[in-house]
Structure formats: structure tokens, C-alpha cells
Tab-separated table of C-alpha atoms and ligand atoms in Angstrom:
chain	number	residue	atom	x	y	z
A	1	UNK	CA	4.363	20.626	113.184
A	2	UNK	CA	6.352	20.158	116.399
A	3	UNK	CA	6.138	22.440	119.107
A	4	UNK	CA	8.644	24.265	120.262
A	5	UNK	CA	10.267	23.657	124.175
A	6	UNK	CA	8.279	25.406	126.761
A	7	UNK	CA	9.803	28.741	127.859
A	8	UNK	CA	10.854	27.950	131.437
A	9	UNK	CA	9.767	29.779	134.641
A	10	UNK	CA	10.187	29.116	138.327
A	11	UNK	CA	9.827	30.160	141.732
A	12	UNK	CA	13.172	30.422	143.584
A	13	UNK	CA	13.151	30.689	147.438
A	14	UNK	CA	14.591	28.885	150.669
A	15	UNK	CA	12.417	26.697	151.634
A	16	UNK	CA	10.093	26.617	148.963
A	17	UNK	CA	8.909	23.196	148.745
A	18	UNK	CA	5.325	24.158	149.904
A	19	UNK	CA	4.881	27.251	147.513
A	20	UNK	CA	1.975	27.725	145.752
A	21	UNK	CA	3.016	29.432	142.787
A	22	UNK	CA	3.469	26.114	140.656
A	23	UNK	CA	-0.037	24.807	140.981
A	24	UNK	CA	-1.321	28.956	140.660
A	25	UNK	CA	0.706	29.258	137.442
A	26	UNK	CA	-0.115	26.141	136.154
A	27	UNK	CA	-3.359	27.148	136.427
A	28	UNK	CA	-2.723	30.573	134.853
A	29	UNK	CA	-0.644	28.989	131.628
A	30	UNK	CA	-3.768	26.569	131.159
A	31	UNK	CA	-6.124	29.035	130.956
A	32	UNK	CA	-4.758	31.400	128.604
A	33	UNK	CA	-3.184	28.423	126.414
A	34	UNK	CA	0.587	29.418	127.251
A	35	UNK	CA	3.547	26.836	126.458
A	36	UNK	CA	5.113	27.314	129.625
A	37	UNK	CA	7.003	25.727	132.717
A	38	UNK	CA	7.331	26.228	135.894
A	39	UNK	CA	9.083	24.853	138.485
A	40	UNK	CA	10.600	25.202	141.785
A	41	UNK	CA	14.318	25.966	142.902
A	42	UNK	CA	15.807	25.348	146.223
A	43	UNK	CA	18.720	27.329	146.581
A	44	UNK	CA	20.102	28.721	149.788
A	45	UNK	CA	21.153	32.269	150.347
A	46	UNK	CA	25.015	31.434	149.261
A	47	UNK	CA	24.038	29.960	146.162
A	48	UNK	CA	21.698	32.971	145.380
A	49	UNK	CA	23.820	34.870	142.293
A	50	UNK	CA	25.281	31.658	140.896
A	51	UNK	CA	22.288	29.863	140.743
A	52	UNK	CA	19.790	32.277	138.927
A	53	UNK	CA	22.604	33.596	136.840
A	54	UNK	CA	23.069	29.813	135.849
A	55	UNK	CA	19.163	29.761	135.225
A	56	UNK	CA	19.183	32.925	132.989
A	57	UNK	CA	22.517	31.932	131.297
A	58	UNK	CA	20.504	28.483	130.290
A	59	UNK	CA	17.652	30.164	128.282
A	60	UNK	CA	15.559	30.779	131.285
A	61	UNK	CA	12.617	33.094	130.670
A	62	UNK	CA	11.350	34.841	134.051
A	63	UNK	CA	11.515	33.624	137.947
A	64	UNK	CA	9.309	34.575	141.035
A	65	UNK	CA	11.810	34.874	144.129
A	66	UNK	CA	10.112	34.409	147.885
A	67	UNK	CA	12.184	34.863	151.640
A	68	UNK	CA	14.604	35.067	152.043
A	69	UNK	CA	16.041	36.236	148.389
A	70	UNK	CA	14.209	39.231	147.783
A	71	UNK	CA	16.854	41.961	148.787
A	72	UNK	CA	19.524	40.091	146.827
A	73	UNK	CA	17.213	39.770	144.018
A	74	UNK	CA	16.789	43.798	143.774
A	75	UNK	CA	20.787	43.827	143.732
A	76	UNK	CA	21.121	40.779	140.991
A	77	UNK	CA	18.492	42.731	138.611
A	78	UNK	CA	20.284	44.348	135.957
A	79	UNK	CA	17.264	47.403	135.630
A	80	UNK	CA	14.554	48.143	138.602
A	81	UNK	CA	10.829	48.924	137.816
A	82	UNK	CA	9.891	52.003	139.819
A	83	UNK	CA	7.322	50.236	142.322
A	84	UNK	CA	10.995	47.393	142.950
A	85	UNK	CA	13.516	50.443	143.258
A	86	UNK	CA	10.857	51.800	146.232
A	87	UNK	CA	10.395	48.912	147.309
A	88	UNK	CA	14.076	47.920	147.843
A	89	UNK	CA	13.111	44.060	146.850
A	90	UNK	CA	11.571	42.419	144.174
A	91	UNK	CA	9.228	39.159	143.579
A	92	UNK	CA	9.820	39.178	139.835
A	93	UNK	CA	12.663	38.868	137.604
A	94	UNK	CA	12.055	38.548	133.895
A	95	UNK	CA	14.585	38.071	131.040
A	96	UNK	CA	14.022	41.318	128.718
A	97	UNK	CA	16.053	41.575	125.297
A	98	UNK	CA	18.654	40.236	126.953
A	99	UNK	CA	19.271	42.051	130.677
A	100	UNK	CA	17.218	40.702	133.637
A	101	UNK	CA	14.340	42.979	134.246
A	102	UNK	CA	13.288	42.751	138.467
A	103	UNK	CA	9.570	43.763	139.938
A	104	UNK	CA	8.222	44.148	142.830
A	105	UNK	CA	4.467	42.949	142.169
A	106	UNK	CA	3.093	42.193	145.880
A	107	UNK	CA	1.978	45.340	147.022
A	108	UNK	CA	0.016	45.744	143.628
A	109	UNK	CA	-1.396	42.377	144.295
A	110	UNK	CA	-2.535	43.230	147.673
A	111	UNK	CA	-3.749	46.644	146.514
A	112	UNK	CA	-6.109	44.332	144.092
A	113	UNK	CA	-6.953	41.970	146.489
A	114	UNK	CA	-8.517	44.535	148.809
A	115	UNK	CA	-10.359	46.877	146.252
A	116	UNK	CA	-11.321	44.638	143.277
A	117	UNK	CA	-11.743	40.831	145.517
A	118	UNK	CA	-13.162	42.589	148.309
A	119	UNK	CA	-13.645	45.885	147.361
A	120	UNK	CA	-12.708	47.708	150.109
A	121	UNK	CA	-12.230	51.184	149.844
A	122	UNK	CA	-9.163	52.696	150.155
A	123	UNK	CA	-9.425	56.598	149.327
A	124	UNK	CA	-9.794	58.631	153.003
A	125	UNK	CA	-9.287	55.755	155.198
A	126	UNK	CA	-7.400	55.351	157.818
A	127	UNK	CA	-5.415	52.332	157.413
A	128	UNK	CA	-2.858	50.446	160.158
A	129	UNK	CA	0.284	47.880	159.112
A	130	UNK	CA	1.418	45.772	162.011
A	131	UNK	CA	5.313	45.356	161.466
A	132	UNK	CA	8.076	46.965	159.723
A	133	UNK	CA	9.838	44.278	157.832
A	134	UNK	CA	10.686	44.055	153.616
A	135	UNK	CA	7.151	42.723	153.652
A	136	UNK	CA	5.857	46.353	154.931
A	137	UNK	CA	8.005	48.098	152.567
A	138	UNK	CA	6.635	46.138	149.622
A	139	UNK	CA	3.030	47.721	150.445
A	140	UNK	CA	3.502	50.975	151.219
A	141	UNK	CA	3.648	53.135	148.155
A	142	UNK	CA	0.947	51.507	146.636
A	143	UNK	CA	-1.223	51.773	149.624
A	144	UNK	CA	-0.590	55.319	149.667
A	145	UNK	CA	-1.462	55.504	146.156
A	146	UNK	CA	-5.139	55.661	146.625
A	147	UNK	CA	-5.130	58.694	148.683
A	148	UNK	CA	-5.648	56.908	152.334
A	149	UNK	CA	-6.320	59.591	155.067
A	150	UNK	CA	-3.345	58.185	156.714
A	151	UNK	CA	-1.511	55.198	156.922
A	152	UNK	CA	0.263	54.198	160.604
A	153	UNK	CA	3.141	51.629	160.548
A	154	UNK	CA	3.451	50.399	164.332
A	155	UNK	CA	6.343	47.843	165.013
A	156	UNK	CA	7.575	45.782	168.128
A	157	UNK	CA	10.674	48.081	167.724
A	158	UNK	CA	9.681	51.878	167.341
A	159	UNK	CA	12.722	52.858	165.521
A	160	UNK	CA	12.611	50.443	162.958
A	161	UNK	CA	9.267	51.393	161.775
A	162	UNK	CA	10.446	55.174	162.329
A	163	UNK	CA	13.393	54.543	159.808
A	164	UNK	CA	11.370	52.516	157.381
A	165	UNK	CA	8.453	55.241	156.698
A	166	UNK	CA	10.389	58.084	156.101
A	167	UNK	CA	11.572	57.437	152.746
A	168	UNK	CA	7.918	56.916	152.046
A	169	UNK	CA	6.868	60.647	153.654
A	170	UNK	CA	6.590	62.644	150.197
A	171	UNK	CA	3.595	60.165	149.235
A	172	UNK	CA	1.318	60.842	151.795
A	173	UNK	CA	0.409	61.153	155.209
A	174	UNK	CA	2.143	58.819	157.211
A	175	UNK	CA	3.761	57.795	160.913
A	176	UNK	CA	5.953	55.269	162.071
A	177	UNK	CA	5.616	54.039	165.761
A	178	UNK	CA	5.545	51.293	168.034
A	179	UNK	CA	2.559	49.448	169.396
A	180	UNK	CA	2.397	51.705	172.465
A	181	UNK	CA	2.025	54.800	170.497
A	182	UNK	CA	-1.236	53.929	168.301
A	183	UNK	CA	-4.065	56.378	168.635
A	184	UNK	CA	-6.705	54.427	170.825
A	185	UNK	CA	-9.433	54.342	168.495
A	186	UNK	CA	-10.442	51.830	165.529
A	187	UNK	CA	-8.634	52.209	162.113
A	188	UNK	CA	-10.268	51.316	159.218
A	189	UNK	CA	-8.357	48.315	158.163
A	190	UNK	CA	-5.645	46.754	159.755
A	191	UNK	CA	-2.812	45.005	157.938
A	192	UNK	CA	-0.866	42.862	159.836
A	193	UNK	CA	2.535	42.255	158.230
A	194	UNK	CA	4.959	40.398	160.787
A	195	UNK	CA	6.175	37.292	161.320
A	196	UNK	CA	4.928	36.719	164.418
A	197	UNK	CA	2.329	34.457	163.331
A	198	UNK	CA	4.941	31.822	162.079
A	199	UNK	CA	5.413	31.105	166.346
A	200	UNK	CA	1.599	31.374	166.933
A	201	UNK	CA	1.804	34.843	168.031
A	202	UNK	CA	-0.292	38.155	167.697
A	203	UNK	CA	1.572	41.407	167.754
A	204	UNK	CA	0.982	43.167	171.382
A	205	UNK	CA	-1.176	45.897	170.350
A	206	UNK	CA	-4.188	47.469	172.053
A	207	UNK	CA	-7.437	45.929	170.747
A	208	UNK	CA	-9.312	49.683	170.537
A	209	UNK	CA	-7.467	50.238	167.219
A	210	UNK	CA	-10.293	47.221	165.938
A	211	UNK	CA	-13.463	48.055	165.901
A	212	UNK	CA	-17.219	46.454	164.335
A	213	UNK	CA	-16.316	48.665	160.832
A	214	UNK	CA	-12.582	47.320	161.018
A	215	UNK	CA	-11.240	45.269	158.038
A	216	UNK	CA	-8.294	42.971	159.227
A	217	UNK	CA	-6.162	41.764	156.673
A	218	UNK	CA	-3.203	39.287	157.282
A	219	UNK	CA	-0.593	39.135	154.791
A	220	UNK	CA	-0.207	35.522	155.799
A	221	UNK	CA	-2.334	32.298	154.950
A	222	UNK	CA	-2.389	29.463	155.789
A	223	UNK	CA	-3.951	25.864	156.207
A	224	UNK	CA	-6.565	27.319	158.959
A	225	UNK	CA	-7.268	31.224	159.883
A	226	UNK	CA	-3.630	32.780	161.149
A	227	UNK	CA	-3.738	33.650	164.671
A	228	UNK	CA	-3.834	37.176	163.311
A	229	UNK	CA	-7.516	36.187	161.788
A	230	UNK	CA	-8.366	34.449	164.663
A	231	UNK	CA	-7.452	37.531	167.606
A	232	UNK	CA	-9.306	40.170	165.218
A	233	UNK	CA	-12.666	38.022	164.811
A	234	UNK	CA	-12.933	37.793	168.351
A	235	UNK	CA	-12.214	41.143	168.818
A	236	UNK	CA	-15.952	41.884	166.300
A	237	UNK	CA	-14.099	43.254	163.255
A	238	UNK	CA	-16.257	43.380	159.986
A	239	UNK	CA	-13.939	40.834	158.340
A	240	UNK	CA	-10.712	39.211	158.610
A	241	UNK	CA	-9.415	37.949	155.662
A	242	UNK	CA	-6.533	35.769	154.951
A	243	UNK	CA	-3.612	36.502	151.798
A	244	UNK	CA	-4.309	34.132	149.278
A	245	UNK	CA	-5.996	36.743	147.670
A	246	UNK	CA	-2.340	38.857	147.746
A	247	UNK	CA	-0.792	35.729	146.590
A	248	UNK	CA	-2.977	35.059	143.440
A	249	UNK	CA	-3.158	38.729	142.541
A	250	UNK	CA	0.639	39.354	142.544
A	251	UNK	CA	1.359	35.621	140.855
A	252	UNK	CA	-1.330	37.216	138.010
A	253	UNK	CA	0.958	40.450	138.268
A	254	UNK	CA	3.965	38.388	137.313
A	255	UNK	CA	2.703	36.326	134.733
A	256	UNK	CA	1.215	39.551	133.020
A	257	UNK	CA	4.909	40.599	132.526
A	258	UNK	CA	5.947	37.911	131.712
A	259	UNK	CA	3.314	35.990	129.099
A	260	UNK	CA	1.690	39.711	128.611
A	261	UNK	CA	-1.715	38.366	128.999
A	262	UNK	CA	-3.785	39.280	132.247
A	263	UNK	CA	-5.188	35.594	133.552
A	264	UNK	CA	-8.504	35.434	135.655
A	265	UNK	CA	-7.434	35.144	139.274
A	266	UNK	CA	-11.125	33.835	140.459
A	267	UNK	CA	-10.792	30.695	139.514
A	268	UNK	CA	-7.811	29.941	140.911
A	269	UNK	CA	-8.692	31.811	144.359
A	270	UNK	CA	-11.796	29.835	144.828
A	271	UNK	CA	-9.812	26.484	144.241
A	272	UNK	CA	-7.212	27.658	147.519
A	273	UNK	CA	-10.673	28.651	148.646
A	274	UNK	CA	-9.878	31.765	150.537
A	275	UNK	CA	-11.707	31.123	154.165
A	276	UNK	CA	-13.331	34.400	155.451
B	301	ATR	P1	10.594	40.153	156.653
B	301	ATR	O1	11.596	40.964	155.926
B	301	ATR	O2	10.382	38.785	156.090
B	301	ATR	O3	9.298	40.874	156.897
B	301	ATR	P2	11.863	40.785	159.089
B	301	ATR	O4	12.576	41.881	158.422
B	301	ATR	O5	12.609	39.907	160.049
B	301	ATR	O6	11.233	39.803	158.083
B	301	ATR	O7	10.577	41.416	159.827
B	301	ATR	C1	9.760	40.686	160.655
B	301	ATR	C2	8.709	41.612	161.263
B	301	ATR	O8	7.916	40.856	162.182
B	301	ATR	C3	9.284	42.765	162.061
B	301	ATR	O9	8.383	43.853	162.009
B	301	ATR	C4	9.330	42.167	163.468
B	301	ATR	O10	9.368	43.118	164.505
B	301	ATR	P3	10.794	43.704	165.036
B	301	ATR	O11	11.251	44.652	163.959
B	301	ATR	O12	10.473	44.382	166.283
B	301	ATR	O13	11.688	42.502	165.175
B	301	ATR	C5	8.020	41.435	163.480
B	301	ATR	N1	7.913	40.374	164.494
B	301	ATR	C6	8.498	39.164	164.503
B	301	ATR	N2	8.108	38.459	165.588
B	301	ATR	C7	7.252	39.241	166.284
B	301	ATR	C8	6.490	39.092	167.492
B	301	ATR	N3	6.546	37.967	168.212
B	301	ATR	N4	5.694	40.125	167.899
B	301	ATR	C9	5.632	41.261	167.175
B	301	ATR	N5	6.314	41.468	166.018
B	301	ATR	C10	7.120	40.476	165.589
């Protein structure tokens, strides 16, 4: 008997030629015998609406979307999960009986990462996010979640991170600041969730909020440690760890909504071989 055509899945972002998600999906739809595609789609910020609605229109089944589309993929969605409408952008847009379905699976990915990968515990720490961008507001409900003792957001620009937490406040206990305003003592585990890396920089914080116990986490990975990784191991943390944890967990996220089968992310994690 023939088989039927793959059902078609992609990752839609500008660039995107050095994403991931192909090879991690590939991976995925191997393992748990799927008859699926995926590819990846260039498509500037103009072309955003046209493009996917073409993509949909055509039969296709679900899409991941990366920067810079995530807002517009929120307003494209024709229904919001919960965890997307908080989150004011989504990752993952799946065709659902007809009306295209968007997620938000990177702060549940991240959220995995840290207590099942490296099982860090969450519940009554005090945890720190460095930078108040859509990839800060993608973490925080689920971080607050597991009943953190609080949860600081400190940003370059005070007011940004001010603005960003408060629709966030009925979840937990929680502060937006800037960098001169952090309590002078170690957190827990730091976050760091800016873009600063990208130009080889750290965020100007004060090193006291790292400490020997400290966890450093950088949403960012990349061919060697970030200079995020590289600041906090010479400032003695415990452990600085790299996000291709986040980035397997909330591809596995996705592809559970999609295929509705959970793959095994270890596998594929130890073939990016997470340094750290
Ligand atoms: P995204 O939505 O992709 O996260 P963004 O909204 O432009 O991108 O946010 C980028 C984040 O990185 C912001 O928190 C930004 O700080 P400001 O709000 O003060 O601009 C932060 N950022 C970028 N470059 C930085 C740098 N050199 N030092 C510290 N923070 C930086």
C-alpha cells in the first residue's frame, strides 16, 4: 500500500537558516515513527500574514515561529492557549479542525529543562531574570508556577521591567527593577534573558547577586559558552548552563501538540551536547 504525503511542518523565522529545530524534529519524527516534514521558511516581517496563511491555506499541519514573528504570530492565531494569551507571543501554531490553534511552549520548556534535565529546584527559591524583553515574558508565569520565594526581573531600563511584571503580580511574589536596584546578596538562580550577548556583552549588574550555591542559566546557546556562561563561572557559581536544554524541551512541547506523542528529549540533547 502507498503511503500517504507527509503532513508538513516548519519553522518560520527571520533569519532562520541556522535553526535547529529541523535536525531536533527530525530527530523527534524518527523516533516515534511519525510521517512528517519539516522544513524551514524565510519570510521577513512584511510577508508575515500572507505567508503562513498561504502555508495553512496549502494543507499545512503546524509551524514553530522564532524572532522576530512571535508577537504577530499571537495576533495571526485564530484561538490562544492560556500560557500564549499570558504570554502575549507564541512559538507554536497548529492547524486544529480547521482554525489555527497558537502556543506559547518556551517557558514550559525551560521550566523542564531546569527541574527534570537538571533538577533544580524551584519551590522557595529566590530566582533573578536579567532583561525584560518577549523572551522574559514567555517565562514568567510558569516560573512562578512552582511557588518561587520570589522572582526579581532587573532590566537595563527600570521602567520597562516595571511595566512588564505587573500584569504578572496576582501569581506571585514579584519586582521589577533595574540593575542598580538588586538586593546585594546571591539569588538562587539567575536567568539571564537579554540580548546582550548577541554583541559579546554581559548585562551591568553587581556580581554579589552570584554566589558558590548560584545556578546561572542563559537562555542563549551557542557554538562555545555565551559570555553570560563565561562572566558567571568566573564569578564561582555552582553551574552555568547553556539553553539547548530550553530549546529541545519546548521543540518536544510542540511536537506533543502537534503528533500527540511525548518524544525523548535526551537523545537529542546529548547529540547538541549541552556544554556545562
Ligand atoms: P526580545 O523581545 O527578543 O527579547 P527585546 O524586546 O529587544 O528583544 O529585548 C531585549 C532585551 O535585552 C531587553 O531587556 C534589553 O534591555 P533594554 O530594555 O534596556 O533595551 C536587553 N539588552 C539588549 N542589549 C543589552 C545590553 N548591552 N546590556 C543590557 N541589556 C541589554
Amino acid at each position: 500500500m502507498e503511503e500517504s504525503p507527509p503532513d508538513r511542518y516548519g519553522v518560520v523565522g527571520f533569519p532562520v537558516a541556522h535553526s535547529k529545530s529541523p535536525f531536533i524534529h527530525g530527530m523527534f519524527a524518527r523516533q516515534t515513527a511519525q510521517n512528517m516534514e519539516y522544513r524551514l521558511y524565510e519570510v521577513p516581517p512584511v510577508a508575515f500574514r500572507t505567508e503562513v496563511g498561504r502555508f495553512f491555506a496549502e494543507g499545512g499541519a503546524g509551524l514553530n515561529v522564532t524572532v522576530p514573528h512571535k508577537v504577530a504570530a499571537a495576533d495571526f492565531a485564530s484561538e490562544l492557549t492560556p500560557r500564549a494569551e499570558r504570554a502575549g507571543a507564541v512559538n507554536t501554531l497548529a492547524m486544529e479542525k480547521g482554525r489555527v490553534l497558537g502556543d506559547n511552549t518556551d517557558g514550559a520548556g525551560l521550566v523542564r529543562d531546569l527541574t527534570v534535565n537538571l533538577q533544580v529546584e524551584l519551590a522557595d527559591r529566590r530566582v533573578l531574570v536579567l532583561g525584560a524583553g518577549g523572551a522574559t515574558r514567555g517565562i514568567l508565569a510558569p516560573l512562578l508556577e512552582h511557588g518561587l520565594e520570589e522572582l526579581w526581573v532587573a532590566n537595563r531600563t527600570a521602567e520597562r521591567a516595571r511595566d512588564l511584571v505587573s500584569p504578572f503580580s496576582d501569581l506571585g511574589k514579584l519586582r521589577g527593577c533595574g540593575y542598580d536596584e538588586l538586593p546585594v546578596r546571591p539569588f538562587d538562580l539567575v536567568i539571564h534573558a537579554t540580548s546582550a550577548g548577541l554583541e559579546g556583552n554581559v548585562p551591568k549588574i553587581n556580581p554579589a547577586v552570584i554566589g558558590p550555591a548560584t545556578v546561572c542559566y542563559d537562555l542563549s546557546y551557542g557554538k562555545g559558552d555565551t559570555p553570560f556562561v563565561k562572566w558567571a563561572w568566573n564569578l564561582g557559581c555552582a553551574r552555568a548552563v547553556e539553553g539547548w536544554g530550553m530549546l529541545v524541551e519546548q521543540a518536544a512541547e510542540s511536537f506533543a501538540l502537534w503528533r500527540g506523542v511525548r518524544p525523548d528529549t535526551a537523545p537529542v540533547l546529548a547529540v547538541l551536547e549541552r556544554p556545562g
